Amino acid sequence: MDKKTEIIIPPMSARALVVAKGETLRIVDVDGRQPGDLVVFNADDLAERFSQSRTRVENRKIKITTGDRLWTNTQPPKVMFTIAKDTCGAHDLLYTPCCRYALETRFGVSRDGCLEHLAEALDPWGIGVNDIPDPLNLFFDVAVSTAGDIVIREPTSKPDGHIDLRAEMDCLAAVSTCSVPLSGKANSAYRLEVFSGT
Ligand SMILES: [Zn+2]
């Protein structure tokens, strides 16, 4: 594969880019144990976008990994990305993006979250806060107890852990590095790489 693009996403921020059909988007958790969010739009029709719930149902999983696919909100639903490789194995399909409200009420910190950062990155495409779909929560390990409680587990991704997503349509993708305070480490960066060819 030939590397075409490389973008650093600093801690607590987001970046957006177009990934053409057939290209592979690699998201690298540079220091490890850093959750983040991915949202995707059809680059040719922004009303068509990633559906967290459709992706959960089509894969019949609350977390996805190698071989699983990301689906649109449309009827019939379409595949946006296929996960070609994943070194982590825990990318959650239950949580909303964090936001200023959640950070203030649950964590006692006053700052923007993934929701606001994703909207800022997507502003050049006219996509605002209310247009951001629920995301794929990257490097974020969530389980459900037998009583139905949502349980957040310790992140397991290692430094330079990554997920490779092969685009099945021309995708506008936005990725954030999460603003939620982490236990035992500082919030850290991601690196995005786009490869052409196989
Ligand atoms: Zn977040």
Tab-separated table of C-alpha atoms and ligand atoms in Angstrom:
chain	number	residue	atom	x	y	z
A	1	MET	CA	0.000	0.000	0.000
A	2	ASP	CA	1.210	3.537	-0.779
A	3	LYS	CA	0.809	6.167	1.939
A	4	LYS	CA	-1.021	9.185	0.523
A	5	THR	CA	-1.822	11.330	3.559
A	6	GLU	CA	-0.766	11.667	7.187
A	7	ILE	CA	-2.582	13.880	9.704
A	8	ILE	CA	-1.908	14.248	13.442
A	9	ILE	CA	-4.960	14.790	15.664
A	10	PRO	CA	-3.662	16.542	18.803
A	11	PRO	CA	-5.167	15.628	22.200
A	12	MET	CA	-8.782	16.778	22.694
A	13	SER	CA	-9.449	17.831	19.082
A	14	ALA	CA	-10.751	16.430	15.777
A	15	ARG	CA	-9.898	16.368	12.076
A	16	ALA	CA	-11.958	15.537	8.974
A	17	LEU	CA	-10.863	14.187	5.599
A	18	VAL	CA	-12.242	12.501	2.475
A	19	VAL	CA	-11.249	8.868	1.913
A	20	ALA	CA	-11.956	7.659	-1.628
A	21	LYS	CA	-13.529	4.283	-2.382
A	22	GLY	CA	-10.812	1.603	-2.308
A	23	GLU	CA	-8.476	3.598	-0.047
A	24	THR	CA	-7.660	2.528	3.507
A	25	LEU	CA	-7.896	4.854	6.513
A	26	ARG	CA	-5.575	3.847	9.349
A	27	ILE	CA	-6.279	5.386	12.776
A	28	VAL	CA	-3.272	5.044	15.090
A	29	ASP	CA	-3.575	5.375	18.896
A	30	VAL	CA	-0.095	6.876	19.258
A	31	ASP	CA	0.464	6.508	23.023
A	32	GLY	CA	-2.181	3.814	23.608
A	33	ARG	CA	-5.273	3.715	25.862
A	34	GLN	CA	-6.777	6.802	24.211
A	35	PRO	CA	-10.479	6.572	23.286
A	36	GLY	CA	-11.888	8.637	20.428
A	37	ASP	CA	-14.811	8.880	18.021
A	38	LEU	CA	-15.295	8.219	14.303
A	39	VAL	CA	-18.263	9.513	12.302
A	40	VAL	CA	-18.680	9.049	8.535
A	41	PHE	CA	-20.749	10.672	5.778
A	42	ASN	CA	-21.177	9.709	2.126
A	43	ALA	CA	-18.907	12.345	0.512
A	44	ASP	CA	-21.356	12.639	-2.422
A	45	ASP	CA	-24.551	12.846	-0.313
A	46	LEU	CA	-24.070	14.176	3.211
A	47	ALA	CA	-27.599	13.112	4.249
A	48	GLU	CA	-26.334	9.544	4.040
A	49	ARG	CA	-24.270	8.913	7.143
A	50	PHE	CA	-22.966	6.341	9.619
A	51	SER	CA	-25.651	4.637	11.700
A	52	GLN	CA	-24.413	3.309	15.033
A	53	SER	CA	-27.606	1.296	15.567
A	54	ARG	CA	-27.704	-0.164	12.031
A	55	THR	CA	-24.040	-1.130	12.393
A	56	ARG	CA	-24.787	-2.777	15.751
A	57	VAL	CA	-27.679	-4.786	14.296
A	58	GLU	CA	-26.071	-5.793	10.980
A	59	ASN	CA	-22.970	-7.061	12.805
A	60	ARG	CA	-25.059	-8.331	15.772
A	61	LYS	CA	-22.407	-6.938	18.109
A	62	ILE	CA	-21.962	-4.068	20.573
A	63	LYS	CA	-18.281	-3.812	19.634
A	64	ILE	CA	-16.709	-4.481	16.246
A	65	THR	CA	-13.323	-5.600	14.946
A	66	THR	CA	-11.583	-7.137	11.904
A	67	GLY	CA	-14.018	-8.228	9.189
A	68	ASP	CA	-16.945	-6.187	10.552
A	69	ARG	CA	-18.549	-3.409	8.529
A	70	LEU	CA	-19.821	0.138	9.103
A	71	TRP	CA	-23.307	0.833	7.684
A	72	THR	CA	-25.343	3.874	6.614
A	73	ASN	CA	-28.658	5.195	7.947
A	74	THR	CA	-30.384	4.813	4.556
A	75	GLN	CA	-32.820	2.265	3.143
A	76	PRO	CA	-31.545	-0.044	1.962
A	77	PRO	CA	-28.463	0.455	4.180
A	78	LYS	CA	-25.058	0.496	2.474
A	79	VAL	CA	-21.580	-0.424	3.653
A	80	MET	CA	-19.302	2.588	4.217
A	81	PHE	CA	-16.154	0.915	5.556
A	82	THR	CA	-14.921	-2.634	6.186
A	83	ILE	CA	-12.472	-3.144	9.073
A	84	ALA	CA	-9.501	-4.714	7.288
A	85	LYS	CA	-7.262	-4.946	10.376
A	86	ASP	CA	-7.568	-4.175	14.075
A	87	THR	CA	-4.896	-4.571	16.756
A	88	CYS	CA	-7.246	-3.639	19.635
A	89	GLY	CA	-10.547	-5.535	19.304
A	90	ALA	CA	-12.675	-3.084	21.282
A	91	HIS	CA	-14.497	-0.341	19.365
A	92	ASP	CA	-17.839	0.427	21.008
A	93	LEU	CA	-21.277	0.833	19.412
A	94	LEU	CA	-23.264	1.953	22.485
A	95	TYR	CA	-21.996	5.351	23.622
A	96	THR	CA	-22.796	8.827	22.357
A	97	PRO	CA	-19.898	11.224	21.789
A	98	CYS	CA	-18.813	13.087	24.918
A	99	CYS	CA	-19.853	16.740	24.939
A	100	ARG	CA	-19.525	19.907	27.009
A	101	TYR	CA	-22.690	18.994	28.966
A	102	ALA	CA	-21.432	15.497	29.903
A	103	LEU	CA	-17.946	16.755	30.777
A	104	GLU	CA	-19.373	19.434	33.094
A	105	THR	CA	-22.052	17.294	34.784
A	106	ARG	CA	-20.222	13.959	35.067
A	107	PHE	CA	-16.541	14.864	35.199
A	108	GLY	CA	-16.544	18.399	36.606
A	109	VAL	CA	-14.408	19.855	33.817
A	110	SER	CA	-15.451	22.795	31.677
A	111	ARG	CA	-14.363	22.141	28.094
A	112	ASP	CA	-15.636	21.021	24.713
A	113	GLY	CA	-15.980	17.304	24.009
A	114	CYS	CA	-15.883	15.041	20.969
A	115	LEU	CA	-19.284	16.337	19.784
A	116	GLU	CA	-18.154	19.956	19.600
A	117	HIS	CA	-14.745	19.026	18.141
A	118	LEU	CA	-16.303	16.840	15.414
A	119	ALA	CA	-18.702	19.655	14.474
A	120	GLU	CA	-15.789	22.118	14.309
A	121	ALA	CA	-13.833	19.778	12.001
A	122	LEU	CA	-16.901	19.252	9.777
A	123	ASP	CA	-17.920	22.933	9.653
A	124	PRO	CA	-16.343	23.405	6.161
A	125	TRP	CA	-18.914	20.879	4.871
A	126	GLY	CA	-21.796	22.707	6.603
A	127	ILE	CA	-22.234	19.949	9.205
A	128	GLY	CA	-23.168	21.233	12.674
A	129	VAL	CA	-23.523	19.787	16.168
A	130	ASN	CA	-27.072	18.540	15.545
A	131	ASP	CA	-25.983	16.706	12.375
A	132	ILE	CA	-23.347	14.544	14.089
A	133	PRO	CA	-24.492	10.901	14.261
A	134	ASP	CA	-23.722	8.682	17.214
A	135	PRO	CA	-20.168	7.458	16.561
A	136	LEU	CA	-18.047	4.384	16.491
A	137	ASN	CA	-16.190	4.789	19.797
A	138	LEU	CA	-12.596	3.892	18.977
A	139	PHE	CA	-10.314	2.034	21.390
A	140	PHE	CA	-13.152	2.048	23.953
A	141	ASP	CA	-14.090	-1.240	25.654
A	142	VAL	CA	-17.688	-1.348	26.865
A	143	ALA	CA	-19.669	-4.364	28.095
A	144	VAL	CA	-23.238	-4.975	29.264
A	145	SER	CA	-23.851	-6.828	32.549
A	146	THR	CA	-26.496	-9.545	32.844
A	147	ALA	CA	-28.640	-6.947	34.670
A	148	GLY	CA	-28.378	-4.647	31.631
A	149	ASP	CA	-25.936	-2.123	33.104
A	150	ILE	CA	-23.370	-0.569	30.769
A	151	VAL	CA	-19.867	-1.220	32.099
A	152	ILE	CA	-16.819	0.717	30.889
A	153	ARG	CA	-13.688	-1.416	30.979
A	154	GLU	CA	-10.068	-0.312	31.182
A	155	PRO	CA	-8.786	0.618	27.695
A	156	THR	CA	-6.524	-2.086	26.287
A	157	SER	CA	-4.979	-0.490	23.192
A	158	LYS	CA	-1.174	-0.422	23.139
A	159	PRO	CA	1.068	2.404	21.818
A	160	ASP	CA	0.773	2.509	18.008
A	161	GLY	CA	-2.290	0.245	18.146
A	162	HIS	CA	-4.404	0.845	15.076
A	163	ILE	CA	-7.532	0.059	13.113
A	164	ASP	CA	-7.520	-0.087	9.284
A	165	LEU	CA	-10.791	0.810	7.541
A	166	ARG	CA	-11.203	0.109	3.810
A	167	ALA	CA	-13.586	2.575	2.157
A	168	GLU	CA	-16.472	0.944	0.264
A	169	MET	CA	-17.749	4.352	-0.964
A	170	ASP	CA	-16.269	7.866	-1.100
A	171	CYS	CA	-16.365	8.752	2.606
A	172	LEU	CA	-16.094	12.030	4.508
A	173	ALA	CA	-14.684	10.822	7.837
A	174	ALA	CA	-14.154	12.807	11.035
A	175	VAL	CA	-12.124	11.498	13.959
A	176	SER	CA	-11.751	12.995	17.447
A	177	THR	CA	-9.427	12.289	20.345
A	178	CYS	CA	-11.640	12.153	23.436
A	179	SER	CA	-11.707	14.935	26.054
A	180	VAL	CA	-12.833	12.783	28.988
A	181	PRO	CA	-10.152	12.820	31.748
A	182	LEU	CA	-8.288	9.484	31.782
A	183	SER	CA	-7.063	7.641	34.853
A	184	GLY	CA	-3.294	7.367	35.094
A	185	LYS	CA	-2.401	9.097	31.829
A	186	ALA	CA	-2.701	12.372	29.979
A	187	ASN	CA	-5.063	12.655	26.996
A	188	SER	CA	-3.042	11.835	23.889
A	189	ALA	CA	-2.984	12.095	20.094
A	190	TYR	CA	-3.995	9.972	17.113
A	191	ARG	CA	-2.324	9.772	13.731
A	192	LEU	CA	-4.434	9.307	10.597
A	193	GLU	CA	-2.867	7.682	7.547
A	194	VAL	CA	-4.542	7.088	4.173
A	195	PHE	CA	-3.215	4.371	1.878
A	196	SER	CA	-4.083	3.696	-1.741
A	197	GLY	CA	-3.869	0.233	-3.298
A	198	THR	CA	-4.048	-3.093	-1.495
B	1	ZN	ZN	-15.125	11.965	23.799
